[in-house]
Every structure is written in structure tokens, then in C-alpha cells.
CSV table of C-alpha atoms and ligand atoms in Angstrom, one decimal:
chain,number,residue,atom,x,y,z
A,817,VAL,CA,17.0,8.5,32.1
A,818,THR,CA,14.7,10.0,29.5
A,819,ASN,CA,16.1,12.3,27.0
A,820,ARG,CA,13.9,15.3,26.6
A,821,TYR,CA,14.7,15.5,22.9
A,822,GLN,CA,13.2,12.1,22.1
A,823,ALA,CA,10.4,11.9,19.6
A,824,VAL,CA,6.8,11.9,21.0
A,825,ARG,CA,5.7,8.4,21.8
A,826,GLY,CA,3.9,6.7,18.9
A,827,MET,CA,5.3,9.2,16.4
A,828,ASN,CA,8.1,7.8,14.2
A,829,ASP,CA,11.0,8.9,12.2
A,830,PHE,CA,11.7,7.2,8.9
A,831,MET,CA,15.3,6.8,8.0
A,832,PRO,CA,16.5,6.6,4.4
A,833,ALA,CA,16.5,2.7,4.5
A,834,ASP,CA,12.8,3.0,5.4
A,835,THR,CA,11.9,5.8,3.0
A,836,ALA,CA,13.4,3.8,0.1
A,837,ILE,CA,10.7,1.2,0.8
A,838,TRP,CA,7.9,3.7,1.4
A,839,GLN,CA,8.8,5.3,-2.0
A,840,ALA,CA,8.8,2.0,-3.8
A,841,VAL,CA,5.3,1.2,-2.4
A,842,GLU,CA,4.1,4.7,-3.2
A,843,ARG,CA,5.3,4.3,-6.8
A,844,GLU,CA,3.3,1.1,-7.2
A,845,LEU,CA,0.2,2.6,-5.6
A,846,LEU,CA,0.5,5.8,-7.7
A,847,ALA,CA,0.8,3.7,-10.9
A,848,CYS,CA,-2.3,1.7,-10.0
A,849,LEU,CA,-4.3,4.8,-9.1
A,850,ALA,CA,-3.4,6.5,-12.4
A,851,GLY,CA,-4.3,3.3,-14.2
A,852,TYR,CA,-7.8,3.5,-12.6
A,853,GLY,CA,-8.2,7.2,-13.4
A,854,TYR,CA,-8.0,8.5,-9.8
A,855,ARG,CA,-6.5,11.9,-9.2
A,856,GLU,CA,-4.7,13.3,-6.2
A,857,ILE,CA,-6.2,15.8,-3.8
A,858,ARG,CA,-4.3,17.4,-0.9
A,859,MET,CA,-6.0,18.6,2.2
A,860,PRO,CA,-4.6,20.4,5.3
A,861,LEU,CA,-3.5,18.4,8.3
A,862,VAL,CA,-5.7,20.5,10.6
A,863,GLU,CA,-9.4,21.1,10.4
A,864,ARG,CA,-12.1,22.4,12.7
A,865,SER,CA,-12.8,19.8,15.4
A,866,HIS,CA,-16.5,20.2,14.6
A,867,LEU,CA,-16.0,18.6,11.1
A,868,PHE,CA,-14.8,15.3,12.6
A,869,ALA,CA,-17.4,15.3,15.4
A,870,ARG,CA,-20.1,15.8,12.8
A,871,SER,CA,-18.9,13.2,10.3
A,872,LEU,CA,-17.3,10.4,12.3
A,873,GLY,CA,-19.8,10.8,15.1
A,874,ASP,CA,-19.5,12.1,18.6
A,875,THR,CA,-19.7,8.6,20.0
A,876,SER,CA,-17.0,7.1,17.8
A,877,ASP,CA,-13.8,6.1,19.6
A,878,VAL,CA,-11.8,8.4,17.3
A,879,VAL,CA,-13.8,11.6,18.3
A,880,GLY,CA,-14.5,10.5,21.8
A,881,LYS,CA,-11.0,9.6,22.9
A,882,GLU,CA,-8.4,9.8,20.2
A,883,MET,CA,-8.3,13.2,18.7
A,884,TYR,CA,-5.5,15.7,19.1
A,885,SER,CA,-7.6,18.9,19.6
A,886,PHE,CA,-6.5,22.3,20.7
A,887,GLU,CA,-8.0,25.7,21.1
A,888,ASP,CA,-6.7,28.0,18.4
A,889,ARG,CA,-5.6,31.5,19.5
A,890,ALA,CA,-8.3,34.0,19.3
A,891,ASP,CA,-8.3,36.0,16.0
A,892,ARG,CA,-8.9,39.8,15.7
A,893,GLU,CA,-12.6,39.4,16.2
A,894,GLY,CA,-11.8,37.6,19.4
A,895,LYS,CA,-13.2,34.2,18.4
A,896,ALA,CA,-11.2,31.1,19.3
A,897,GLU,CA,-12.1,27.8,17.9
A,898,SER,CA,-11.3,24.2,18.5
A,899,LEU,CA,-9.0,22.7,15.8
A,900,SER,CA,-7.9,19.1,15.5
A,901,LEU,CA,-5.1,17.2,13.7
A,902,ARG,CA,-6.9,15.1,11.2
A,903,PRO,CA,-7.5,11.5,12.5
A,904,GLU,CA,-8.5,10.3,9.0
A,905,GLY,CA,-9.0,11.8,5.6
A,906,THR,CA,-12.6,11.2,4.4
A,907,ALA,CA,-14.1,14.1,6.4
A,908,SER,CA,-11.5,16.6,5.1
A,909,CYS,CA,-11.9,15.2,1.6
A,910,VAL,CA,-15.7,15.6,1.6
A,911,ARG,CA,-15.3,19.1,3.0
A,912,ALA,CA,-12.8,20.0,0.3
A,913,VAL,CA,-14.9,18.7,-2.6
A,914,ILE,CA,-18.0,20.5,-1.3
A,915,GLU,CA,-16.0,23.7,-0.8
A,916,SER,CA,-14.4,23.6,-4.3
A,917,GLY,CA,-17.7,23.0,-6.0
A,918,MET,CA,-16.1,20.2,-8.0
A,919,LEU,CA,-19.1,17.8,-7.5
A,920,ARG,CA,-21.0,20.0,-10.0
A,921,ASN,CA,-18.8,18.5,-12.7
A,922,GLY,CA,-20.0,15.0,-12.3
A,923,PRO,CA,-18.4,12.0,-10.6
A,924,GLN,CA,-15.0,12.5,-9.1
A,925,ARG,CA,-12.4,9.8,-8.4
A,926,LEU,CA,-9.8,11.0,-5.9
A,927,TRP,CA,-7.0,9.8,-3.7
A,928,TYR,CA,-4.8,11.3,-1.0
A,929,ALA,CA,-2.0,10.2,1.2
A,930,GLY,CA,-0.3,11.4,4.3
A,931,PRO,CA,-0.1,11.4,8.1
A,932,MET,CA,-3.1,10.9,10.4
A,933,PHE,CA,-3.1,11.5,14.1
A,934,ARG,CA,-4.9,9.5,16.8
A,935,ARG,CA,-4.1,9.4,20.5
A,936,GLU,CA,-4.1,5.6,20.9
A,937,ARG,CA,-1.9,3.4,23.0
A,938,PRO,CA,1.2,2.9,20.9
A,939,GLN,CA,2.1,-0.7,20.1
A,940,LYS,CA,3.2,-2.7,17.1
A,941,GLY,CA,1.0,-1.6,14.1
A,942,ARG,CA,-0.7,1.1,16.1
A,943,TYR,CA,0.9,4.6,16.3
A,944,ARG,CA,-0.2,8.1,17.1
A,945,GLN,CA,1.0,9.5,13.8
A,946,PHE,CA,0.4,6.9,11.1
A,947,HIS,CA,0.0,7.1,7.4
A,948,GLN,CA,-2.9,6.4,5.1
A,949,PHE,CA,-3.6,6.2,1.5
A,950,GLY,CA,-7.2,7.1,1.0
A,951,VAL,CA,-9.3,6.6,-2.1
A,952,GLU,CA,-12.8,8.2,-2.6
A,953,ALA,CA,-15.3,8.1,-5.4
A,954,PHE,CA,-18.0,10.7,-5.4
A,955,GLY,CA,-21.3,10.9,-7.4
A,956,ILE,CA,-21.7,7.2,-8.2
A,957,GLY,CA,-24.4,5.3,-6.2
A,958,THR,CA,-24.3,2.1,-8.2
A,959,PRO,CA,-22.5,-1.1,-7.0
A,960,ASP,CA,-20.0,-1.0,-9.9
A,961,VAL,CA,-17.9,1.6,-8.1
A,962,ASP,CA,-17.8,-0.4,-4.9
A,963,ILE,CA,-16.6,-3.3,-7.0
A,964,GLU,CA,-14.0,-1.1,-8.7
A,965,LEU,CA,-12.7,0.1,-5.4
A,966,ILE,CA,-12.3,-3.4,-4.1
A,967,GLN,CA,-10.7,-4.4,-7.4
A,968,LEU,CA,-8.3,-1.5,-7.0
A,969,CYS,CA,-7.3,-2.9,-3.6
A,970,ALA,CA,-6.8,-6.4,-5.0
A,971,THR,CA,-4.6,-4.8,-7.7
A,972,PHE,CA,-2.5,-3.1,-5.1
A,973,TRP,CA,-1.9,-6.3,-3.2
A,974,GLN,CA,-0.9,-8.1,-6.4
A,975,ARG,CA,1.6,-5.5,-7.5
A,976,LEU,CA,3.1,-5.3,-4.0
A,977,GLY,CA,3.3,-9.1,-3.7
A,978,VAL,CA,1.2,-9.3,-0.5
A,979,ALA,CA,-2.0,-10.7,-1.9
A,980,ASP,CA,-1.5,-14.0,-0.1
A,981,SER,CA,-1.4,-12.2,3.3
A,982,LEU,CA,-4.7,-10.4,2.9
A,983,ARG,CA,-8.3,-11.6,2.9
A,984,LEU,CA,-11.4,-9.6,2.3
A,985,GLU,CA,-14.4,-9.4,4.6
A,986,LEU,CA,-17.6,-7.9,3.4
A,987,ASN,CA,-20.9,-6.7,4.9
A,988,SER,CA,-23.7,-4.4,4.2
A,989,LEU,CA,-25.0,-1.9,6.7
A,990,GLY,CA,-28.2,-1.2,4.7
A,991,SER,CA,-29.9,2.1,4.5
A,992,ASN,CA,-29.8,4.6,7.4
A,993,ALA,CA,-33.5,3.9,8.1
A,994,ALA,CA,-33.0,0.1,8.1
A,995,ARG,CA,-30.0,0.5,10.4
A,996,GLU,CA,-32.0,2.7,12.8
A,997,GLN,CA,-34.5,-0.1,13.1
A,998,TYR,CA,-31.8,-2.7,13.5
A,999,ARG,CA,-30.3,-0.5,16.2
A,1000,GLU,CA,-33.5,-0.7,18.2
A,1001,ILE,CA,-33.6,-4.5,17.8
A,1002,LEU,CA,-30.0,-4.7,19.1
A,1003,VAL,CA,-30.7,-2.4,22.1
A,1004,ILE,CA,-33.5,-4.8,23.1
A,1005,TYR,CA,-31.3,-7.8,22.7
A,1006,PHE,CA,-28.3,-6.5,24.5
A,1007,SER,CA,-30.4,-4.9,27.3
A,1008,GLY,CA,-31.6,-8.5,28.0
A,1009,CYS,CA,-28.1,-9.5,28.9
A,1010,ARG,CA,-26.9,-6.2,30.4
A,1011,ASP,CA,-25.3,-8.0,33.4
A,1012,GLN,CA,-22.9,-9.8,31.1
A,1013,LEU,CA,-21.7,-6.7,29.2
A,1014,ASP,CA,-18.4,-5.0,30.0
A,1015,GLU,CA,-18.1,-1.4,30.8
A,1016,ASN,CA,-17.3,-0.4,27.2
A,1017,SER,CA,-20.2,-2.2,25.8
A,1018,LEU,CA,-22.6,-0.8,28.4
A,1019,ARG,CA,-21.6,2.7,27.3
A,1020,ARG,CA,-22.0,1.7,23.7
A,1021,LEU,CA,-25.4,0.3,24.4
A,1022,ASP,CA,-26.7,3.8,24.9
A,1023,GLU,CA,-24.5,5.6,22.4
A,1024,ASN,CA,-23.7,3.3,19.5
A,1025,PRO,CA,-25.0,-0.3,20.0
A,1026,LEU,CA,-23.7,-1.5,16.7
A,1027,ARG,CA,-20.2,-1.0,18.0
A,1028,ILE,CA,-20.8,-3.7,20.6
A,1029,LEU,CA,-20.7,-6.2,17.7
A,1030,ASP,CA,-17.1,-5.0,17.0
A,1031,SER,CA,-16.0,-5.7,20.6
A,1032,LYS,CA,-12.7,-7.7,20.9
A,1033,ASN,CA,-13.6,-8.9,24.4
A,1034,PRO,CA,-13.6,-12.8,24.2
A,1035,ASP,CA,-16.1,-12.9,27.1
A,1036,LEU,CA,-18.7,-11.3,24.8
A,1037,ALA,CA,-18.1,-13.6,21.9
A,1038,ASP,CA,-21.1,-15.8,22.6
A,1039,ILE,CA,-23.5,-13.0,23.2
A,1040,ILE,CA,-22.3,-11.3,20.0
A,1041,ALA,CA,-22.5,-14.5,18.0
A,1042,ASN,CA,-26.2,-14.9,19.0
A,1043,ALA,CA,-27.2,-11.3,18.4
A,1044,PRO,CA,-29.8,-10.6,15.7
A,1045,ARG,CA,-28.0,-10.2,12.4
A,1046,LEU,CA,-27.9,-7.1,10.4
A,1047,ASP,CA,-28.1,-9.0,7.1
A,1048,GLU,CA,-31.5,-10.2,8.2
A,1049,HIS,CA,-32.7,-6.6,8.6
A,1050,LEU,CA,-31.5,-5.1,5.3
A,1051,ASP,CA,-33.9,-3.0,3.3
A,1052,ALA,CA,-34.7,-4.4,-0.2
A,1053,GLU,CA,-32.7,-1.9,-2.2
A,1054,SER,CA,-29.6,-2.4,0.0
A,1055,ALA,CA,-30.0,-6.1,-0.3
A,1056,GLU,CA,-30.1,-5.8,-4.1
A,1057,HIS,CA,-27.1,-3.5,-4.1
A,1058,PHE,CA,-25.2,-5.9,-1.9
A,1059,ALA,CA,-26.0,-8.9,-4.1
A,1060,ALA,CA,-24.7,-7.0,-7.1
A,1061,VAL,CA,-21.4,-6.2,-5.3
A,1062,ARG,CA,-21.0,-9.8,-4.5
A,1063,ALA,CA,-21.8,-11.0,-8.0
A,1064,GLY,CA,-19.3,-8.5,-9.4
A,1065,LEU,CA,-16.6,-9.8,-7.1
A,1066,ASP,CA,-17.4,-13.4,-7.9
A,1067,HIS,CA,-17.1,-12.5,-11.6
A,1068,LEU,CA,-13.7,-11.0,-11.0
A,1069,GLY,CA,-12.6,-13.9,-9.0
A,1070,ILE,CA,-12.0,-11.8,-5.9
A,1071,ALA,CA,-12.6,-14.0,-2.9
A,1072,TYR,CA,-14.3,-12.7,0.3
A,1073,THR,CA,-16.0,-13.8,3.4
A,1074,LEU,CA,-19.3,-12.3,4.6
A,1075,ASN,CA,-18.9,-10.9,8.1
A,1076,PRO,CA,-22.3,-9.8,9.4
A,1077,ARG,CA,-20.6,-8.3,12.4
A,1078,LEU,CA,-18.3,-6.0,10.4
A,1079,VAL,CA,-19.8,-2.6,11.4
A,1080,ARG,CA,-16.8,-0.2,11.1
A,1081,GLY,CA,-16.1,2.4,13.8
A,1082,LEU,CA,-17.3,5.5,12.1
A,1083,ASP,CA,-20.8,6.8,11.9
A,1084,TYR,CA,-20.9,7.8,8.3
A,1085,TYR,CA,-20.9,4.4,6.6
A,1086,ASN,CA,-24.0,2.8,5.0
A,1087,ARG,CA,-24.5,-0.2,2.6
A,1088,THR,CA,-21.3,-1.9,1.5
A,1089,VAL,CA,-18.5,-2.0,4.1
A,1090,PHE,CA,-15.3,-4.0,3.7
A,1091,GLU,CA,-12.1,-4.7,5.5
A,1092,TRP,CA,-8.9,-6.4,4.2
A,1093,LYS,CA,-7.4,-8.3,7.1
A,1094,THR,CA,-4.2,-10.2,7.7
A,1095,ASP,CA,-3.2,-13.0,10.1
A,1096,ARG,CA,0.4,-11.8,10.2
A,1097,LEU,CA,0.2,-8.7,12.5
A,1098,GLY,CA,-1.5,-10.0,15.6
A,1099,ALA,CA,-4.2,-7.9,17.0
A,1100,GLN,CA,-3.7,-5.1,14.5
A,1101,ASP,CA,-5.2,-7.1,11.8
A,1102,ALA,CA,-7.0,-4.5,9.7
A,1103,VAL,CA,-4.8,-3.2,6.8
A,1104,CYS,CA,-7.4,-1.5,4.7
A,1105,SER,CA,-11.0,-0.6,5.4
A,1106,GLY,CA,-13.8,1.2,3.6
A,1107,GLY,CA,-17.3,1.4,2.3
A,1108,ARG,CA,-20.1,3.5,1.2
A,1109,TYR,CA,-21.1,6.8,2.8
A,1110,ASP,CA,-23.9,8.1,0.8
A,1111,GLY,CA,-25.2,10.5,3.4
A,1112,LEU,CA,-22.0,12.3,4.3
A,1113,VAL,CA,-21.8,14.9,1.6
A,1114,ALA,CA,-25.3,16.2,2.3
A,1115,GLU,CA,-24.6,16.0,6.1
A,1116,LEU,CA,-21.7,18.4,5.6
A,1117,GLY,CA,-23.8,20.8,3.6
A,1118,GLY,CA,-23.2,19.7,0.0
A,1119,GLN,CA,-25.7,18.4,-2.6
A,1120,ASP,CA,-26.9,15.0,-1.9
A,1121,THR,CA,-24.1,12.9,-3.4
A,1122,PRO,CA,-23.5,9.2,-3.1
A,1123,ALA,CA,-19.9,8.2,-2.2
A,1124,SER,CA,-17.7,5.2,-1.6
A,1125,GLY,CA,-14.1,4.9,-0.5
A,1126,PHE,CA,-11.4,3.2,1.5
A,1127,ALA,CA,-8.3,4.0,3.5
A,1128,LEU,CA,-5.3,1.7,3.9
A,1129,GLY,CA,-2.8,1.9,6.7
A,1130,MET,CA,0.7,2.2,5.2
A,1131,GLU,CA,2.6,1.0,8.3
A,1132,ARG,CA,0.6,-2.2,8.4
A,1133,LEU,CA,0.9,-2.7,4.7
A,1134,LEU,CA,4.6,-2.2,4.8
A,1135,ALA,CA,4.9,-4.9,7.5
A,1136,LEU,CA,3.6,-7.4,5.0
A,1137,LEU,CA,6.2,-6.8,2.2
A,1138,ASP,CA,8.5,-9.7,1.4
A,1139,ASP,CA,12.3,-9.6,1.3
A,1140,ASP,CA,12.4,-9.5,-2.5
A,1141,PHE,CA,10.3,-6.3,-2.5
A,1142,THR,CA,12.4,-4.5,0.2
A,1143,ALA,CA,15.7,-5.6,-1.4
A,1144,GLN,CA,14.6,-4.2,-4.8
A,1145,ALA,CA,13.4,-1.0,-3.1
A,1146,GLU,CA,16.8,-0.5,-1.5
A,1147,THR,CA,18.5,-1.1,-4.8
A,1148,ALA,CA,16.3,1.5,-6.4
A,1149,ALA,CA,17.7,4.0,-3.9
A,1150,THR,CA,21.3,3.1,-4.2
A,1151,PRO,CA,23.6,5.2,-6.4
A,1152,HIS,CA,24.7,3.7,-9.7
A,1153,VAL,CA,27.8,5.7,-10.0
A,1154,TYR,CA,30.4,7.2,-7.6
A,1155,LEU,CA,32.5,9.9,-9.0
A,1156,ILE,CA,36.1,10.0,-7.7
A,1157,ILE,CA,38.2,13.1,-8.1
A,1158,GLY,CA,42.0,13.0,-8.5
A,1159,ASN,CA,42.8,16.2,-6.5
A,1160,GLU,CA,41.3,19.4,-5.3
A,1161,SER,CA,42.3,21.4,-8.4
A,1162,LEU,CA,39.8,19.2,-10.4
A,1163,ARG,CA,36.9,20.1,-8.1
A,1164,ASN,CA,35.2,22.4,-10.6
A,1165,ALA,CA,35.9,20.2,-13.6
A,1166,ALA,CA,34.4,17.3,-11.7
A,1167,ALA,CA,31.2,19.2,-11.0
A,1168,THR,CA,30.9,19.9,-14.7
A,1169,THR,CA,31.5,16.3,-15.6
A,1170,ALA,CA,29.0,15.1,-13.0
A,1171,GLU,CA,26.4,17.3,-14.5
A,1172,GLN,CA,27.2,16.2,-18.0
A,1173,ILE,CA,26.7,12.6,-17.1
A,1174,ARG,CA,23.5,13.3,-15.1
A,1175,ASP,CA,22.1,15.4,-18.0
A,1176,LYS,CA,22.7,12.6,-20.5
A,1177,MET,CA,21.1,9.9,-18.3
A,1178,ARG,CA,18.2,11.4,-16.3
A,1179,ALA,CA,17.5,8.2,-14.5
A,1180,LEU,CA,21.1,7.7,-13.3
A,1181,ARG,CA,22.0,8.2,-9.7
A,1182,LEU,CA,25.4,9.7,-9.5
A,1183,LEU,CA,27.1,10.5,-6.2
A,1184,ALA,CA,30.0,12.9,-6.7
A,1185,HIS,CA,32.6,12.7,-4.0
A,1186,CYS,CA,32.9,15.7,-1.7
A,1187,GLY,CA,35.3,16.4,1.0
A,1188,GLY,CA,38.7,15.6,-0.6
A,1189,GLY,CA,40.9,12.8,0.5
A,1190,SER,CA,43.2,10.1,-1.1
A,1191,PHE,CA,42.1,7.8,-3.9
A,1192,LYS,CA,42.1,5.0,-1.4
A,1193,ALA,CA,39.7,6.9,1.0
A,1194,GLN,CA,37.5,7.8,-1.9
A,1195,PHE,CA,37.3,4.2,-3.2
A,1196,LYS,CA,36.3,3.1,0.3
A,1197,ARG,CA,33.4,5.6,0.2
A,1198,ALA,CA,32.5,4.5,-3.3
A,1199,ASP,CA,32.3,0.9,-2.1
A,1200,ARG,CA,30.3,1.8,0.9
A,1201,SER,CA,27.8,3.8,-1.2
A,1202,GLY,CA,26.7,0.6,-2.9
A,1203,ALA,CA,27.5,2.0,-6.3
A,1204,GLN,CA,28.1,-0.4,-9.2
A,1205,LEU,CA,30.6,1.7,-10.9
A,1206,ALA,CA,33.4,4.2,-10.0
A,1207,VAL,CA,34.0,7.0,-12.5
A,1208,ILE,CA,37.4,8.6,-12.0
A,1209,LEU,CA,38.5,12.0,-13.1
A,1210,GLY,CA,42.2,12.4,-12.4
A,1211,ASP,CA,44.8,14.7,-13.9
A,1212,ASP,CA,45.5,12.4,-16.9
A,1213,GLU,CA,41.7,12.1,-17.7
A,1214,ALA,CA,41.2,15.9,-17.3
A,1215,GLU,CA,44.1,16.5,-19.7
A,1216,GLN,CA,42.9,14.0,-22.3
A,1217,GLY,CA,39.2,14.7,-22.0
A,1218,SER,CA,38.6,11.2,-20.9
A,1219,LEU,CA,37.2,9.3,-17.9
A,1220,THR,CA,38.2,6.1,-16.2
A,1221,LEU,CA,35.5,3.6,-15.4
A,1222,LYS,CA,36.1,0.9,-12.7
A,1223,PRO,CA,33.3,-1.6,-12.0
A,1224,LEU,CA,33.0,-2.0,-8.2
A,1225,ARG,CA,31.1,-5.2,-8.0
A,1226,GLY,CA,31.7,-8.4,-9.8
A,1227,GLN,CA,34.0,-8.6,-12.8
A,1228,GLY,CA,34.8,-6.1,-15.5
A,1229,GLU,CA,38.0,-4.4,-16.5
A,1230,GLN,CA,39.0,-0.9,-15.6
A,1231,GLN,CA,39.0,1.2,-18.8
A,1232,THR,CA,39.8,4.8,-19.8
A,1233,LEU,CA,37.6,6.2,-22.6
A,1234,PRO,CA,37.1,9.6,-24.3
A,1235,ILE,CA,34.1,11.4,-22.6
A,1236,GLU,CA,31.5,10.6,-25.2
A,1237,ALA,CA,32.5,6.9,-25.4
A,1238,ALA,CA,32.6,6.8,-21.6
A,1239,LEU,CA,29.0,8.1,-21.3
A,1240,THR,CA,27.8,5.4,-23.7
A,1241,GLU,CA,29.8,2.8,-21.7
A,1242,ILE,CA,28.3,4.0,-18.3
A,1243,ALA,CA,24.8,3.6,-19.8
A,1244,ARG,CA,25.7,0.1,-20.9
A,1245,LEU,CA,27.3,-0.9,-17.6
A,1246,VAL,CA,24.6,0.3,-15.2
A,1247,ASP,CA,21.3,-1.2,-15.9
A,1248,LEU,CA,19.0,1.8,-15.7
A,1249,GLN,CA,15.9,-0.2,-16.7
A,1250,GLN,CA,16.3,-2.7,-13.9
A,1251,SER,CA,16.5,-0.4,-11.0
B,435,LIG,P1,-8.4,-0.6,14.2
B,435,LIG,O1,-9.6,-1.4,14.3
B,435,LIG,O2,-7.1,-1.3,14.0
B,435,LIG,O3,-8.3,0.5,15.3
B,435,LIG,P2,-9.7,1.4,12.6
B,435,LIG,O4,-11.0,0.8,12.3
B,435,LIG,O5,-9.6,2.4,13.6
B,435,LIG,O6,-8.5,0.3,12.8
B,435,LIG,P3,-9.7,3.0,10.2
B,435,LIG,O7,-10.2,4.2,10.8
B,435,LIG,O8,-10.7,2.3,9.3
B,435,LIG,O9,-9.1,2.0,11.2
B,435,LIG,O10,-8.4,3.4,9.3
B,435,LIG,C1,-8.0,2.7,8.1
B,435,LIG,C2,-6.7,1.9,8.3
B,435,LIG,O11,-5.8,2.8,8.9
B,435,LIG,C3,-6.8,0.7,9.2
B,435,LIG,O12,-7.3,-0.4,8.5
B,435,LIG,C4,-5.4,0.6,9.7
B,435,LIG,O13,-4.6,-0.1,8.7
B,435,LIG,C5,-4.9,2.0,9.7
B,435,LIG,N1,-4.8,2.5,11.1
B,435,LIG,C6,-5.9,3.0,11.8
B,435,LIG,N2,-5.4,3.4,13.0
B,435,LIG,C7,-4.1,3.2,13.0
B,435,LIG,C8,-3.0,3.5,14.0
B,435,LIG,N3,-3.3,4.0,15.2
B,435,LIG,N4,-1.8,3.1,13.6
B,435,LIG,C9,-1.5,2.6,12.5
B,435,LIG,N5,-2.4,2.3,11.5
B,435,LIG,C10,-3.7,2.6,11.8
B,436,LIG,MG1,-9.1,2.4,15.7
């Protein structure tokens, strides 16, 4: 029996145990991004469909098959237009920076985070609403910023403790002109073995032959392995740019493998492209992908502006975290203190006390008991909350202006102290630095 109030397939809820981990990851990512001087931009979840068709390419899988598009209702002038839930962030980000005029102020380093929508077949690591962190650098055409972006990724992985699970693949797509030439060479090559291509690849042969190189069909592996290589058809400037990127990564000690068949699925890429992959998630092995897209700003009506960026898939990244990280994240979301209240008549006094404690220690997580009940019932709740310490306000305490502190885990004596001393003791007992 299907329940008609189930969530849409491929669109997930995240419960507090999950969001604790998401927040811990986000904290690390935000700290890294700030450390590199990247600033947040927020774009709408919905854009004109045309924006994605124009930037990702009509023949990309995303635009061709995966977009959630709908006809908006006609406005007063009677015009209805096709809108889409964003399948990725780069196109919206480019639109937003053009529209705001901010590119006139020189290079911009930006990031965004949030849900993306693609109508794919849901499976582990592949959802219809998924979440990306995207990072984009505008106005810098030199290899240094490509290196910086990859270095930023490497820093992410280090801070999150997943560096060992990820490896970097690198390629250069060359200039648009060189890629056009290479495209023709590929069409000739693959046309020669038309009878061996699958249906998907036949379609791509006309529309987007580079994408055949990206095919996951094992029957095509040999044909693809023998195809003319893009790196042998690079223009001189792109070759030089690519050599500089590689030298920069070598200098930083960031390991990579060259993958001449890494083409990326979206039309806007040129020159450097990269993907961080894992062996731990089966077929969904791409965790983070990006590259240069020097033509896109002009393509969407802005001043000719070089750009480079990447997007990482949060669900796939989270799947790589180790138990230490997730345990620590859960601790960081657990209350330190549970406030137990002697009886109903102390309700208002308890609210004041709770506020006094919170105000003194802004990083403290204090859960004040609500809903009445016996001491025993409240202690049970306190224990279940995971708090380290129970703070008790009973009749005696209220009368004396004191509080009773009772450690809930491990050793430690129960003690009753005047309020000021109690505050100091709470700060000493719960380690605010550690979690
Ligand atoms: P794939 O080859 O797995 O389909 P992609 O090339 O379509 O990935 P991008 O458009 O480059 O992916 O998006 C960047 C990242 O977003 C990916 O590396 C991946 O981690 C994540 N991602 C993409 N699509 C999905 C999805 N449907 N569900 C979960 N994560 C996704
Ligand atoms: Mg995809």
C-alpha cells in the first residue's frame, strides 16, 4: 500500500541526527572558504528554463532529460514562460553576477550552497533533490586560480578527514576552437565504427560526440580507449596553461592522474577540467567536479570574463565521513545542560534562571525541562537528552538563591552553590571549547 503522504521519490528528509552532521561539515567548509577569501552568494531556486538550455547546452543530459520544468502562469500581459528548478548553480551564479554588475569591480570569488534538482533514476548517491556546495572565481584567466580552487578542495578533504578516499583526475579541454576541431576528428573516428555504438552514443555522435568518451558502457571501452586523444589536439596556449596548472599542483604536492577522457557533461567548460573521485561509493564515484568556463559570462550577455569553479555533491561527500567525525558532530548538537524544575510554581523562576545561564555562556546548549512531572521523570528526560550536567532548581534553591548541579555522566559529586558560583562551576564542568 502506498501512502499518498510519502515524500517524492529521490527527495529526502534530513532528521536532526543527519542535520547535526550536515552542519558540522558546513562549518568546516565555511571556515575554509572564509580562509581563502570566498564570499557567499544566494540565488533563487527557480530560473527561466532558457538560462540552463543556453549555458549547459540543449544536448546535455541535464537539459535534455533531467530538468524539472513547468510553464509559469501567464502574467497580466498574458505571457507565460517556462521556468525550471535549478539543476546546478553555475548558470544562476553567472546570471546573478552579470545582473548585479559586480564584475565591474574586478575579480570575484564566490560560493553558494543549497538544493539542486534533477529528474534522475534515484539510487544510492543519486537523488532528485540533492545538495551542492559551489565555488566560482570570476575575472581571473590565469592558471593560478585553477590551482587555488583545487587546493581549496584538497583543504576541504583534509579538514573533513576524507582525503584518503578521494583522488583527483585532471584534463584540459583546450580552447573552444581547438575543441571544435577535435570534435570533427572524433565524429570521423566514431562514424567509422558506427555499428558498434550503442543507442546513446549514436545520438551523441550527432549532438555532442565528446560525451561518447564519457560513456559508462563497458562494451565501448575499447573503442573509446583507441579514440584520438584530446590532449594531442590542444591549442598552444591551452597546453601552456595546462602545464602551469600541473606544475602548480606538483609544487603543492597535490597528486592527480591525467584522464584524457574526462570531458564533463556540460557544454560550458573549456581548458582545465577536474573531478575528485572515490572508490567507496560504487557507480556514483564523482564527489566534486569543476573546471574553467571562460566563455559563459559573455555567452549570457556579460562582458567577456574568464571564470573557473567547481561543485561538490554534499550527499556523496557525507557518505565518506568516518565515525570519529560523525560522533563529534553529534556531540556538538547535544545539550550540555538539562534544567530540572522542582515544581510548577517555579516555572517562571526557572525561565529566568535558564536565560541567566545562557546569557553568561553564549556557546552553552541548555535544555530547560517543559511539561511538568516528577523529579524522577525529569531526570529520565535529562539522561535521554545526552546532557552532561543536570541543573536543578527546587524550592530550597529558589529560596536560597542557589542551584544544584548533578553530573549525569561519569563521576562527580552533586553540589549546591550560590548562583554566581554555580555559573562558574557549570562553565568549568562542561567543556565549551571541546564541543
Ligand atoms: P554524475 O556523473 O554522477 O551524474 P555529474 O557530472 O552529473 O555527476 P555535476 O553536474 O558535475 O555531476 O555535479 C557536481 C557534483 O554534484 C557531482 O560530482 C556529484 O557529487 C553531485 N551530483 C550530481 N548529480 C547528483 C545527484 N543526482 N544526486 C546526488 N549528487 C549528485
Ligand atoms: Mg549526472
